[in-house]
Amino acid sequence: MAKILVCDKLSENGEKILKSAKGITADFRSGLSEEELIKIVPQYDGLIVRSGTKITARVLEGSKLKAIGRAGIGVDNIDVTAATRKGIVVMNTPSGNAVTTAEHTLAMIFAVSRRIPEASYSVRSGKWERGKFTGSELCNKTLGIVGVGNIGRIVADRAIGLKMKVIGYDPFLSAEAAEKMGIEPVDLPELFRCSDYITVHAPLTDKTKNLVDRKAFGQMKKGVYVINCARGGIVNESDLVSAIKEGIVKGAAVDVFEKEPPPADHPFFGIPQVVTTPHLGAATDEAQEAVAVEVARMMADYFQNGTIHNAVNFPSISAEGLKILGPFIHLAEKLGSLQGQLLERLPREVRIEYRGDVAEYNLAAVTQAALKGLLSATVSDVTVNFVNASWIARERGLKVVESKFSEHKDFASLITITMEIDGTTRSVSGTIFGKMQPRIVQINEFYLEALPEGTILVIHNQDRPGVIGNIGTLLGKKKINISRMQLGLMRQSGEAIALYNVEGDLKQEVIEEIEKLPNIISVKKVVL
């Protein structure tokens, strides 16, 4: 029975989903401090949070958590690096509040363009200053969108409906995709130069922190409007204040701050050209309901079916995608484990090659599985799982090279893991028979067909009469049964590799006795 702790308030429907989910129990406790979380989190397998709870490395340190679900898009209140290191998958709900945040962005654009907050305050003060609050039209103006993801695309769609010209910068946006959305793709300096309005819709990362700074403002046309409904820190606050005072920025609309809540003497509050709101991008009834339901379903699906949705530290796999890639994930983990157990130490580079039909898919999860198998067999000081495998590989200096080829002459699909140690290249290859049956089909130059499961003796020997008989006789005397055997022969060298699936108490002294038999080159025990 998986236990989930819900640390922030969810909607009633979100709570109902968790309470009715089979195999799951949920506790609802809001407002916990870091120290309180540290004490109780070891009881739980999963956490659900909104923006109000901070999940720090200290909270995660003594936990057995498998997953954290964030009701919302931002995960800056979660130490994702620490979670990844611990093998905890972190999932968010990027689509639940996309429309709401996009609409708030447009509301902020209107508000700052027509000076609505100032005008409203003036009227409420008993004044009638029509001439003081002349605004700007949006029609025929250029809107520059930094980050054309879920929210940025909705903003673009609505802005095009307002007859604005939309340009966008996003390193992951292809020219074809941009054209379909009616967006002109540009680089960042060109966006700064050409835009009448600039709106930011990127996550806060090391690369995007202070993305819009003094240098960026220096590239902008005079009279530009700047809107930030993404994350505080992307637009440098002090540089924005200077740009307003210098007359570069005509107005700004800010929903997010570097420090929230901001101090009472924040410089934005003394500048009438800046419209501010208290992080209201997702604050609608509809959005709160949507993200609560989405995170509840997502977490339930993870603990019931193992399906990962919207993970920020692991490739997400849908249920349909899992049906196709599931057997290859299983195979890749077995091949990685086999390689790892055949090695004496971790290499500096591993090459994972995909050939045939499997190469058509996004194989990030398959590669992660191969690394999990390899590292689990070679790293003993940390527990490796699907989430932290890439992180551990980078930490240990293991370079991972992935390549794809659309065809293979012998198999519909083939996965090969290759590495080099001390000038010797070692490789293993595997495929799927039918739809679900994994097979090892090659070890180095030796072709065979072996089932990757159970305890296996991998024996490299000279191809001489009596070798197999000697091995069988010795194992028989030790009461160890051979349940299956597959042989790979290389006639040019006169050598063979055999995989013996065995049942019984296979101790190290038995392996050492086999090594002493005539014509034996090497013996390895592998458990898959």
mmCIF file of C-alpha atoms in Angstrom, residues 210-498:
data_model
loop_
_atom_site.group_PDB
_atom_site.id
_atom_site.type_symbol
_atom_site.label_atom_id
_atom_site.label_comp_id
_atom_site.label_asym_id
_atom_site.label_seq_id
_atom_site.Cartn_x
_atom_site.Cartn_y
_atom_site.Cartn_z
ATOM 1 C CA ASN A 210 18.871 37.525 -15.457
ATOM 2 C CA LEU A 211 18.164 36.716 -19.110
ATOM 3 C CA VAL A 212 16.609 40.173 -19.484
ATOM 4 C CA ASP A 213 19.263 42.428 -17.967
ATOM 5 C CA ARG A 214 20.989 45.758 -18.595
ATOM 6 C CA LYS A 215 22.604 44.457 -21.784
ATOM 7 C CA ALA A 216 19.234 43.230 -23.087
ATOM 8 C CA PHE A 217 17.510 46.524 -22.270
ATOM 9 C CA GLY A 218 20.269 48.310 -24.193
ATOM 10 C CA GLN A 219 19.210 46.401 -27.329
ATOM 11 C CA MET A 220 15.505 47.268 -27.033
ATOM 12 C CA LYS A 221 13.691 50.019 -28.894
ATOM 13 C CA LYS A 222 12.657 53.057 -26.861
ATOM 14 C CA GLY A 223 9.105 52.782 -25.530
ATOM 15 C CA VAL A 224 8.982 48.985 -25.168
ATOM 16 C CA TYR A 225 6.684 47.255 -22.674
ATOM 17 C CA VAL A 226 8.042 44.307 -20.637
ATOM 18 C CA ILE A 227 5.812 41.631 -19.057
ATOM 19 C CA ASN A 228 6.918 38.844 -16.708
ATOM 20 C CA CYS A 229 4.331 36.306 -15.563
ATOM 21 C CA ALA A 230 6.824 33.414 -15.562
ATOM 22 C CA ARG A 231 9.344 33.445 -12.707
ATOM 23 C CA GLY A 232 11.033 36.158 -10.703
ATOM 24 C CA GLY A 233 14.710 36.505 -11.552
ATOM 25 C CA ILE A 234 14.403 36.041 -15.314
ATOM 26 C CA VAL A 235 13.997 39.815 -15.654
ATOM 27 C CA ASN A 236 16.607 41.570 -13.524
ATOM 28 C CA GLU A 237 14.561 43.827 -11.260
ATOM 29 C CA SER A 238 17.111 46.571 -10.622
ATOM 30 C CA ASP A 239 18.031 46.734 -14.320
ATOM 31 C CA LEU A 240 14.333 47.045 -15.194
ATOM 32 C CA VAL A 241 13.960 49.976 -12.800
ATOM 33 C CA SER A 242 16.955 51.691 -14.441
ATOM 34 C CA ALA A 243 15.551 51.038 -17.950
ATOM 35 C CA ILE A 244 12.253 52.674 -16.955
ATOM 36 C CA LYS A 245 13.991 55.703 -15.483
ATOM 37 C CA GLU A 246 16.147 56.020 -18.620
ATOM 38 C CA GLY A 247 13.032 56.003 -20.835
ATOM 39 C CA ILE A 248 13.819 52.734 -22.597
ATOM 40 C CA VAL A 249 10.912 50.838 -21.046
ATOM 41 C CA LYS A 250 7.602 52.709 -21.209
ATOM 42 C CA GLY A 251 5.812 50.306 -18.882
ATOM 43 C CA ALA A 252 6.198 46.938 -17.176
ATOM 44 C CA ALA A 253 3.756 44.361 -15.839
ATOM 45 C CA VAL A 254 5.126 41.988 -13.192
ATOM 46 C CA ASP A 255 3.311 39.061 -11.567
ATOM 47 C CA VAL A 256 6.407 37.409 -10.086
ATOM 48 C CA PHE A 257 9.314 38.619 -7.966
ATOM 49 C CA GLU A 258 12.807 37.426 -7.135
ATOM 50 C CA LYS A 259 11.733 37.264 -3.493
ATOM 51 C CA GLU A 260 8.090 36.505 -2.712
ATOM 52 C CA PRO A 261 6.439 38.241 -1.062
ATOM 53 C CA PRO A 262 8.538 41.290 -1.987
ATOM 54 C CA PRO A 263 9.622 43.785 0.686
ATOM 55 C CA ALA A 264 7.346 46.769 1.339
ATOM 56 C CA ASP A 265 9.989 49.157 0.007
ATOM 57 C CA HIS A 266 10.469 47.320 -3.295
ATOM 58 C CA PRO A 267 11.373 49.921 -5.960
ATOM 59 C CA PHE A 268 8.568 48.766 -8.302
ATOM 60 C CA PHE A 269 5.994 50.131 -5.848
ATOM 61 C CA GLY A 270 7.200 53.710 -6.268
ATOM 62 C CA ILE A 271 7.041 53.657 -10.073
ATOM 63 C CA PRO A 272 3.580 54.283 -11.586
ATOM 64 C CA GLN A 273 4.629 52.691 -14.911
ATOM 65 C CA VAL A 274 4.871 49.256 -13.257
ATOM 66 C CA VAL A 275 1.725 47.135 -12.818
ATOM 67 C CA THR A 276 2.148 44.463 -10.151
ATOM 68 C CA THR A 277 0.081 41.481 -9.010
ATOM 69 C CA PRO A 278 0.854 38.884 -6.282
ATOM 70 C CA HIS A 279 1.729 35.842 -8.434
ATOM 71 C CA LEU A 280 -1.795 35.403 -9.767
ATOM 72 C CA GLY A 281 -0.930 33.665 -13.041
ATOM 73 C CA ALA A 282 -2.634 30.406 -12.060
ATOM 74 C CA ALA A 283 -5.111 31.905 -9.613
ATOM 75 C CA THR A 284 -8.479 31.031 -11.115
ATOM 76 C CA ASP A 285 -11.032 28.561 -9.853
ATOM 77 C CA GLU A 286 -10.771 26.596 -13.082
ATOM 78 C CA ALA A 287 -6.975 26.334 -12.962
ATOM 79 C CA GLN A 288 -6.854 25.325 -9.307
ATOM 80 C CA GLU A 289 -9.365 22.580 -10.009
ATOM 81 C CA ALA A 290 -7.514 21.440 -13.130
ATOM 82 C CA VAL A 291 -4.065 21.128 -11.513
ATOM 83 C CA ALA A 292 -5.493 19.418 -8.412
ATOM 84 C CA VAL A 293 -7.272 16.782 -10.484
ATOM 85 C CA GLU A 294 -4.284 16.368 -12.802
ATOM 86 C CA VAL A 295 -1.734 15.876 -10.022
ATOM 87 C CA ALA A 296 -4.018 13.448 -8.170
ATOM 88 C CA ARG A 297 -4.567 11.321 -11.291
ATOM 89 C CA MET A 298 -0.883 11.501 -12.186
ATOM 90 C CA MET A 299 0.293 10.281 -8.794
ATOM 91 C CA ALA A 300 -2.357 7.567 -8.643
ATOM 92 C CA ASP A 301 -1.317 6.335 -12.092
ATOM 93 C CA TYR A 302 2.334 6.281 -11.057
ATOM 94 C CA PHE A 303 1.788 4.190 -7.932
ATOM 95 C CA GLN A 304 -0.803 1.902 -9.522
ATOM 96 C CA ASN A 305 0.713 1.364 -12.973
ATOM 97 C CA GLY A 306 4.233 2.793 -12.889
ATOM 98 C CA THR A 307 3.328 5.344 -15.559
ATOM 99 C CA ILE A 308 5.323 8.595 -15.450
ATOM 100 C CA HIS A 309 3.698 11.823 -16.624
ATOM 101 C CA ASN A 310 5.297 15.268 -17.068
ATOM 102 C CA ALA A 311 8.469 14.389 -15.184
ATOM 103 C CA VAL A 312 11.062 17.156 -14.976
ATOM 104 C CA ASN A 313 13.926 14.739 -14.186
ATOM 105 C CA PHE A 314 12.964 11.627 -16.169
ATOM 106 C CA PRO A 315 11.555 11.043 -19.662
ATOM 107 C CA SER A 316 7.769 10.742 -19.423
ATOM 108 C CA ILE A 317 6.155 7.641 -20.909
ATOM 109 C CA SER A 318 2.473 7.349 -21.677
ATOM 110 C CA ALA A 319 0.590 4.099 -21.172
ATOM 111 C CA GLU A 320 0.530 3.590 -24.951
ATOM 112 C CA GLY A 321 4.220 4.396 -25.251
ATOM 113 C CA LEU A 322 4.997 1.973 -22.451
ATOM 114 C CA LYS A 323 3.299 -0.850 -24.379
ATOM 115 C CA ILE A 324 5.739 -0.322 -27.252
ATOM 116 C CA LEU A 325 8.906 0.605 -25.376
ATOM 117 C CA GLY A 326 8.356 -1.464 -22.227
ATOM 118 C CA PRO A 327 10.016 -4.631 -23.623
ATOM 119 C CA PHE A 328 12.983 -2.583 -24.872
ATOM 120 C CA ILE A 329 13.352 -0.852 -21.502
ATOM 121 C CA HIS A 330 13.469 -4.298 -19.885
ATOM 122 C CA LEU A 331 15.951 -5.562 -22.484
ATOM 123 C CA ALA A 332 18.225 -2.511 -22.188
ATOM 124 C CA GLU A 333 18.427 -2.868 -18.417
ATOM 125 C CA LYS A 334 19.388 -6.542 -18.791
ATOM 126 C CA LEU A 335 22.047 -5.759 -21.407
ATOM 127 C CA GLY A 336 23.487 -2.983 -19.247
ATOM 128 C CA SER A 337 23.581 -5.281 -16.237
ATOM 129 C CA LEU A 338 25.257 -8.024 -18.259
ATOM 130 C CA GLN A 339 27.933 -5.626 -19.471
ATOM 131 C CA GLY A 340 28.473 -4.274 -15.977
ATOM 132 C CA GLN A 341 28.894 -7.715 -14.445
ATOM 133 C CA LEU A 342 31.355 -8.760 -17.138
ATOM 134 C CA LEU A 343 33.554 -5.693 -16.475
ATOM 135 C CA GLU A 344 36.232 -5.240 -13.850
ATOM 136 C CA ARG A 345 35.619 -1.484 -13.610
ATOM 137 C CA LEU A 346 33.564 1.367 -15.057
ATOM 138 C CA PRO A 347 34.767 2.636 -18.456
ATOM 139 C CA ARG A 348 35.041 6.293 -19.440
ATOM 140 C CA GLU A 349 32.538 6.011 -22.287
ATOM 141 C CA VAL A 350 29.565 3.835 -23.158
ATOM 142 C CA ARG A 351 27.976 3.757 -26.612
ATOM 143 C CA ILE A 352 24.350 2.694 -26.915
ATOM 144 C CA GLU A 353 23.266 1.946 -30.441
ATOM 145 C CA TYR A 354 19.695 1.445 -31.663
ATOM 146 C CA ARG A 355 18.976 -0.141 -35.035
ATOM 147 C CA GLY A 356 15.774 -0.927 -36.900
ATOM 148 C CA ASP A 357 12.198 -0.160 -35.885
ATOM 149 C CA VAL A 358 13.036 0.841 -32.313
ATOM 150 C CA ALA A 359 15.139 3.752 -33.613
ATOM 151 C CA GLU A 360 11.961 5.573 -34.668
ATOM 152 C CA TYR A 361 11.004 6.366 -31.060
ATOM 153 C CA ASN A 362 12.177 8.712 -28.326
ATOM 154 C CA LEU A 363 14.527 6.356 -26.501
ATOM 155 C CA ALA A 364 15.579 8.473 -23.529
ATOM 156 C CA ALA A 365 13.899 6.068 -21.102
ATOM 157 C CA VAL A 366 15.542 3.061 -22.791
ATOM 158 C CA THR A 367 18.967 4.653 -22.500
ATOM 159 C CA GLN A 368 18.237 5.430 -18.862
ATOM 160 C CA ALA A 369 17.386 1.756 -18.309
ATOM 161 C CA ALA A 370 20.666 0.648 -19.901
ATOM 162 C CA LEU A 371 22.579 2.991 -17.592
ATOM 163 C CA LYS A 372 20.657 1.723 -14.580
ATOM 164 C CA GLY A 373 21.643 -1.855 -15.398
ATOM 165 C CA LEU A 374 25.273 -0.954 -16.064
ATOM 166 C CA LEU A 375 25.759 1.255 -13.013
ATOM 167 C CA SER A 376 23.881 -1.041 -10.621
ATOM 168 C CA ALA A 377 26.438 -3.706 -11.457
ATOM 169 C CA THR A 378 29.510 -1.464 -11.149
ATOM 170 C CA VAL A 379 28.688 1.154 -8.479
ATOM 171 C CA SER A 380 28.296 -0.092 -4.918
ATOM 172 C CA ASP A 381 28.170 3.070 -2.798
ATOM 173 C CA VAL A 382 24.797 4.369 -3.997
ATOM 174 C CA THR A 383 21.468 2.867 -5.044
ATOM 175 C CA VAL A 384 20.913 3.357 -8.770
ATOM 176 C CA ASN A 385 17.438 3.577 -10.279
ATOM 177 C CA PHE A 386 15.830 4.843 -13.476
ATOM 178 C CA VAL A 387 15.689 8.432 -12.218
ATOM 179 C CA ASN A 388 19.231 8.973 -10.969
ATOM 180 C CA ALA A 389 21.158 6.812 -13.460
ATOM 181 C CA SER A 390 22.120 9.697 -15.767
ATOM 182 C CA TRP A 391 23.102 11.876 -12.814
ATOM 183 C CA ILE A 392 25.342 9.149 -11.390
ATOM 184 C CA ALA A 393 26.892 8.558 -14.836
ATOM 185 C CA ARG A 394 27.814 12.241 -15.085
ATOM 186 C CA GLU A 395 29.100 12.278 -11.497
ATOM 187 C CA ARG A 396 31.381 9.286 -12.218
ATOM 188 C CA GLY A 397 32.688 10.827 -15.442
ATOM 189 C CA LEU A 398 30.959 8.300 -17.728
ATOM 190 C CA LYS A 399 30.318 9.744 -21.176
ATOM 191 C CA VAL A 400 27.154 8.373 -22.795
ATOM 192 C CA VAL A 401 26.870 8.345 -26.601
ATOM 193 C CA GLU A 402 23.534 7.394 -28.142
ATOM 194 C CA SER A 403 23.111 6.669 -31.858
ATOM 195 C CA LYS A 404 20.234 5.520 -34.061
ATOM 196 C CA PHE A 405 20.103 3.718 -37.405
ATOM 197 C CA SER A 406 16.870 3.046 -39.256
ATOM 198 C CA GLU A 407 17.700 -0.422 -40.596
ATOM 199 C CA HIS A 408 19.309 -3.707 -39.575
ATOM 200 C CA LYS A 409 19.879 -6.615 -41.930
ATOM 201 C CA ASP A 410 19.205 -9.412 -39.419
ATOM 202 C CA PHE A 411 16.717 -8.102 -36.821
ATOM 203 C CA ALA A 412 13.650 -5.885 -36.809
ATOM 204 C CA SER A 413 15.197 -4.034 -33.847
ATOM 205 C CA LEU A 414 18.562 -4.336 -32.129
ATOM 206 C CA ILE A 415 20.166 -2.665 -29.103
ATOM 207 C CA THR A 416 23.957 -2.785 -28.721
ATOM 208 C CA ILE A 417 25.952 -1.527 -25.736
ATOM 209 C CA THR A 418 29.651 -1.042 -26.444
ATOM 210 C CA MET A 419 32.538 0.176 -24.309
ATOM 211 C CA GLU A 420 36.310 0.074 -24.361
ATOM 212 C CA ILE A 421 38.585 -0.821 -21.444
ATOM 213 C CA ASP A 422 42.376 -1.066 -21.681
ATOM 214 C CA GLY A 423 42.220 -0.992 -25.466
ATOM 215 C CA THR A 424 39.737 -3.877 -25.670
ATOM 216 C CA THR A 425 36.282 -3.255 -27.142
ATOM 217 C CA ARG A 426 33.446 -5.127 -25.472
ATOM 218 C CA SER A 427 29.891 -5.252 -26.722
ATOM 219 C CA VAL A 428 26.597 -6.996 -26.069
ATOM 220 C CA SER A 429 23.530 -6.943 -28.295
ATOM 221 C CA GLY A 430 19.923 -7.906 -27.744
ATOM 222 C CA THR A 431 16.577 -7.923 -29.460
ATOM 223 C CA ILE A 432 12.906 -8.700 -28.829
ATOM 224 C CA PHE A 433 11.441 -11.911 -30.231
ATOM 225 C CA GLY A 434 7.776 -11.563 -31.044
ATOM 226 C CA LYS A 435 6.476 -8.641 -28.994
ATOM 227 C CA MET A 436 7.716 -9.345 -25.480
ATOM 228 C CA GLN A 437 10.553 -11.897 -25.404
ATOM 229 C CA PRO A 438 14.039 -10.417 -24.759
ATOM 230 C CA ARG A 439 17.083 -12.244 -26.092
ATOM 231 C CA ILE A 440 20.842 -11.738 -25.945
ATOM 232 C CA VAL A 441 22.003 -12.330 -29.532
ATOM 233 C CA GLN A 442 25.657 -11.306 -29.479
ATOM 234 C CA ILE A 443 28.542 -10.995 -27.010
ATOM 235 C CA ASN A 444 31.576 -9.423 -28.640
ATOM 236 C CA GLU A 445 32.133 -11.433 -31.857
ATOM 237 C CA PHE A 446 30.074 -14.425 -30.704
ATOM 238 C CA TYR A 447 26.501 -14.890 -31.962
ATOM 239 C CA LEU A 448 24.024 -16.844 -29.857
ATOM 240 C CA GLU A 449 20.435 -16.727 -28.586
ATOM 241 C CA ALA A 450 20.135 -16.565 -24.800
ATOM 242 C CA LEU A 451 17.343 -15.699 -22.388
ATOM 243 C CA PRO A 452 18.535 -12.904 -20.051
ATOM 244 C CA GLU A 453 17.222 -14.133 -16.724
ATOM 245 C CA GLY A 454 18.366 -15.924 -13.586
ATOM 246 C CA THR A 455 21.872 -16.992 -12.611
ATOM 247 C CA ILE A 456 24.123 -17.448 -15.634
ATOM 248 C CA LEU A 457 27.656 -18.753 -16.025
ATOM 249 C CA VAL A 458 29.356 -16.941 -18.918
ATOM 250 C CA ILE A 459 32.211 -19.195 -19.973
ATOM 251 C CA HIS A 460 34.787 -18.327 -22.633
ATOM 252 C CA ASN A 461 36.776 -21.349 -23.757
ATOM 253 C CA GLN A 462 38.829 -22.945 -26.473
ATOM 254 C CA ASP A 463 36.633 -24.944 -28.842
ATOM 255 C CA ARG A 464 37.925 -28.412 -27.957
ATOM 256 C CA PRO A 465 36.209 -31.772 -27.443
ATOM 257 C CA GLY A 466 35.122 -32.478 -23.875
ATOM 258 C CA VAL A 467 34.857 -28.892 -22.606
ATOM 259 C CA ILE A 468 31.079 -28.936 -22.223
ATOM 260 C CA GLY A 469 31.178 -32.447 -20.754
ATOM 261 C CA ASN A 470 33.756 -31.438 -18.147
ATOM 262 C CA ILE A 471 31.691 -28.428 -17.113
ATOM 263 C CA GLY A 472 28.496 -30.480 -16.892
ATOM 264 C CA THR A 473 30.203 -33.197 -14.857
ATOM 265 C CA LEU A 474 31.669 -30.737 -12.368
ATOM 266 C CA LEU A 475 28.372 -28.896 -11.887
ATOM 267 C CA GLY A 476 26.537 -32.183 -11.501
ATOM 268 C CA LYS A 477 28.872 -33.254 -8.711
ATOM 269 C CA LYS A 478 28.150 -29.951 -6.960
ATOM 270 C CA LYS A 479 24.368 -30.541 -7.240
ATOM 271 C CA ILE A 480 24.004 -27.563 -9.588
ATOM 272 C CA ASN A 481 21.488 -28.081 -12.387
ATOM 273 C CA ILE A 482 21.942 -26.636 -15.894
ATOM 274 C CA SER A 483 18.470 -25.521 -16.930
ATOM 275 C CA ARG A 484 19.468 -23.966 -20.240
ATOM 276 C CA MET A 485 22.612 -23.520 -22.357
ATOM 277 C CA GLN A 486 23.362 -21.353 -25.387
ATOM 278 C CA LEU A 487 26.618 -21.573 -27.336
ATOM 279 C CA GLY A 488 28.332 -19.046 -29.589
ATOM 280 C CA LEU A 489 31.173 -20.320 -31.765
ATOM 281 C CA MET A 490 33.884 -18.456 -33.666
ATOM 282 C CA ARG A 491 35.569 -20.963 -35.956
ATOM 283 C CA GLN A 492 38.303 -18.592 -37.178
ATOM 284 C CA SER A 493 39.779 -18.251 -33.679
ATOM 285 C CA GLY A 494 38.754 -21.675 -32.453
ATOM 286 C CA GLU A 495 37.007 -20.150 -29.451
ATOM 287 C CA ALA A 496 33.499 -20.290 -28.015
ATOM 288 C CA ILE A 497 31.323 -18.490 -25.485
ATOM 289 C CA ALA A 498 28.549 -20.351 -23.680
#
